[in-house]
Amino acid sequence: MPQKVSFPAILGGQGMGEIALPEREDKAPAVVLLHEWWGLNDHVRATMERLAEAGFVALALDLYHGKVTDDPSEASQLIHALDWSRALLEISGAVYYFLAEHERVNGKIGAVGFSMGGAFCFSAAATIPRLAAAVPFYGIPGQETDYTRVKAPILAHFAARDTWAKPALARAIQKELTACGQPMELHVYDADHAFMNDTRPEAYHPQAAHLAWARTIEFLRRHLGSAE
């Protein structure tokens, strides 16, 4: 069963989230899971549990600190009120102060994020050297992201009909990373934004979701390893 946890953020303060552990009691690689603009809801918990079932120590961060919604207007208010710099320090704290020290973690840590969390996933790859893999889904970070600092391999999933995280923007990131000597694996699916979210029938695309998830698990296992 997932458990609520808290941990120090970089430069002070507290981060929070929920953790799910694999059934095997061996040490395993870890994944930081970064939520959409709705907050840490049941869909995020289900995704966290899927990661645990696949053999990862899965830590779903709660960047809104307990706030969650299913209303787009309220979600817009939450995302615009979020201190992104502060959130990145919480993500860093989760990596360095919690997962890197966790008795069940084998030392390898990756990040997976969706929409808002996908944007954070790119930013985390550029600011947290400890990350060994990053998998952003349909999220674009701010222009201040320094891609020259990215060391982790990146697998990015985008949607052809996305009007926010447009594939052209993803290809621009891919071009910039390639120029820095850090290739990015990019897949664009014939789907809409949030195609992984099976609680949103207007967006969910089962075929794209299943393929993207299979690619994600294979990528994470390739770069993070598996349970010892």
C-alpha positions in Angstrom: 0.0 0.0 0.0 1.3 3.5 -0.8 2.5 5.5 2.2 2.7 9.3 2.7 6.2 10.6 3.1 8.0 13.9 3.6 11.6 14.9 3.1 13.8 18.0 3.2 13.9 20.2 0.1 17.2 21.6 -1.1 17.9 24.9 0.6 15.3 24.2 3.3 11.6 23.6 3.5 9.8 20.3 3.0 8.7 18.2 0.1 6.0 15.6 0.3 4.5 12.7 -1.6 3.6 9.1 -1.5 5.7 6.0 -2.1 5.0 2.5 -3.4 7.5 -0.4 -3.1 8.0 -3.4 -5.3 6.8 -6.7 -3.9 10.3 -8.2 -3.9 12.4 -7.1 -1.0 15.6 -6.7 -2.9 17.1 -3.3 -3.6 15.6 -1.8 -6.8 15.9 1.3 -9.0 13.7 4.3 -8.1 11.5 6.6 -10.1 10.3 10.1 -9.1 6.8 10.5 -10.6 5.7 14.1 -11.4 1.9 14.8 -11.7 -0.2 16.8 -14.1 -1.8 20.1 -13.2 -4.6 18.3 -11.3 -2.3 17.4 -8.4 -1.5 14.0 -6.8 -4.8 12.3 -7.5 -6.0 8.7 -7.8 -4.7 8.4 -11.4 -1.2 9.4 -10.3 -1.5 6.8 -7.5 -2.5 4.2 -10.0 0.5 5.1 -12.2 2.8 4.9 -9.1 1.5 1.5 -8.3 2.1 0.4 -11.9 5.7 1.5 -11.6 6.1 -0.5 -8.3 4.5 -3.6 -10.0 7.2 -3.2 -12.7 9.9 -3.4 -10.1 10.6 0.2 -9.2 10.6 2.1 -5.9 8.0 4.7 -7.0 7.8 8.1 -5.3 4.9 10.3 -6.5 5.6 13.9 -5.5 2.9 16.2 -4.3 4.0 19.6 -5.6 0.7 21.2 -4.5 1.1 20.0 -0.9 -2.3 18.4 -0.5 -4.3 20.4 -3.0 -6.0 18.4 -5.8 -8.8 19.2 -8.2 -10.7 17.9 -11.3 -11.8 21.4 -12.3 -9.7 22.9 -15.1 -10.2 26.5 -13.8 -8.9 25.5 -10.4 -6.1 23.5 -11.9 -5.1 26.6 -13.9 -5.0 28.6 -10.7 -2.9 26.0 -9.0 -0.3 25.7 -11.7 0.0 29.5 -12.0 0.4 29.8 -8.2 3.1 27.2 -8.1 6.6 28.4 -7.4 8.5 26.4 -10.1 11.9 27.1 -8.6 10.8 25.9 -5.3 9.2 22.8 -6.8 12.5 21.9 -8.5 14.2 22.2 -5.2 11.7 19.7 -3.8 12.3 17.4 -6.7 16.0 17.6 -6.0 15.4 16.9 -2.3 13.4 13.8 -3.2 16.3 12.5 -5.2 19.2 13.4 -2.9 17.7 13.4 0.6 15.1 10.7 0.3 15.5 8.2 -2.6 19.4 8.2 -2.6 19.3 7.3 1.1 16.4 4.9 1.0 17.2 1.3 2.1 15.3 -0.2 -0.8 16.9 1.9 -3.6 20.0 0.5 -5.5 21.4 3.9 -6.2 19.8 4.4 -9.7 17.1 7.1 -9.9 15.0 8.2 -12.8 12.1 10.6 -13.3 8.8 10.3 -15.2 6.3 13.2 -15.6 3.1 14.0 -17.4 2.0 17.3 -18.8 3.1 19.8 -16.1 5.1 17.0 -14.7 6.6 16.4 -18.1 7.8 19.9 -18.2 9.3 19.5 -14.7 10.9 16.2 -16.0 12.9 18.1 -18.6 13.9 20.7 -16.1 14.9 18.1 -13.6 17.1 16.4 -16.2 18.9 19.8 -16.6 19.3 20.5 -12.9 19.7 17.2 -11.1 22.9 15.4 -12.2 22.0 12.4 -10.0 19.1 11.4 -12.4 20.1 8.5 -14.6 17.0 8.6 -16.9 14.2 10.9 -17.7 10.8 10.2 -19.4 8.7 13.4 -20.0 5.2 13.0 -21.5 3.8 15.9 -23.4 5.3 18.7 -21.4 7.5 21.7 -22.4 9.7 23.5 -19.8 10.4 27.2 -19.7 12.9 28.8 -22.1 15.4 29.2 -19.2 16.1 25.4 -19.2 19.8 24.9 -19.9 20.0 21.8 -22.0 23.8 21.9 -22.0 23.6 20.5 -18.4 21.5 17.4 -19.3 23.5 14.2 -18.7 20.7 11.7 -18.3 19.3 9.9 -21.4 15.8 11.1 -22.3 12.8 9.3 -23.8 10.1 11.8 -24.7 6.5 11.0 -25.6 4.3 13.6 -27.4 1.0 13.7 -29.2 0.5 14.7 -32.8 -2.7 16.7 -32.1 -1.5 18.4 -28.9 -2.1 22.2 -29.1 0.0 23.0 -26.0 3.0 20.7 -25.9 3.3 20.7 -29.7 5.5 18.1 -31.4 7.4 20.9 -33.1 8.5 22.2 -29.7 9.6 18.7 -28.8 11.6 18.4 -31.9 13.3 21.7 -31.2 14.4 20.4 -27.8 15.6 17.2 -29.5 17.7 19.3 -31.9 19.2 21.4 -29.1 20.1 18.3 -27.1 21.6 16.6 -30.1 23.7 19.7 -30.7 25.0 19.3 -27.1 25.9 15.7 -27.7 23.0 14.3 -25.7 20.5 12.6 -28.1 16.9 12.4 -27.1 14.6 9.5 -28.1 11.3 11.1 -29.3 8.0 9.4 -30.1 5.0 11.2 -31.5 1.7 9.4 -31.3 -1.5 9.9 -33.3 -3.3 11.1 -30.3 -4.3 14.1 -28.2 -2.7 15.7 -25.1 -3.0 13.5 -22.0 -3.4 10.4 -24.0 -2.1 8.3 -21.1 -4.8 9.4 -18.7 -7.4 6.7 -18.6 -9.7 8.7 -16.3 -10.2 11.2 -19.2 -12.1 9.4 -21.9 -12.0 12.4 -24.2 -8.2 12.3 -24.3 -7.3 8.7 -23.5 -5.9 6.7 -26.4 -5.4 3.0 -25.4 -3.1 2.0 -28.2 -0.8 4.9 -27.8 -0.9 4.6 -24.0 0.0 0.9 -24.0 2.9 1.4 -26.5 4.3 4.5 -24.7 4.1 2.6 -21.3 5.9 -0.4 -22.7 8.6 1.8 -24.2 8.9 3.6 -20.9 9.4 0.5 -18.8 11.9 -0.9 -21.2 13.8 2.4 -21.2 13.9 2.7 -17.4 15.1 -0.9 -17.0 17.8 -0.4 -19.6 19.2 2.7 -17.9 18.3 2.1 -14.2 18.6 -1.7 -14.0 16.2 -4.0 -12.2 15.8 -5.4 -8.7 19.0 -7.0 -7.4 
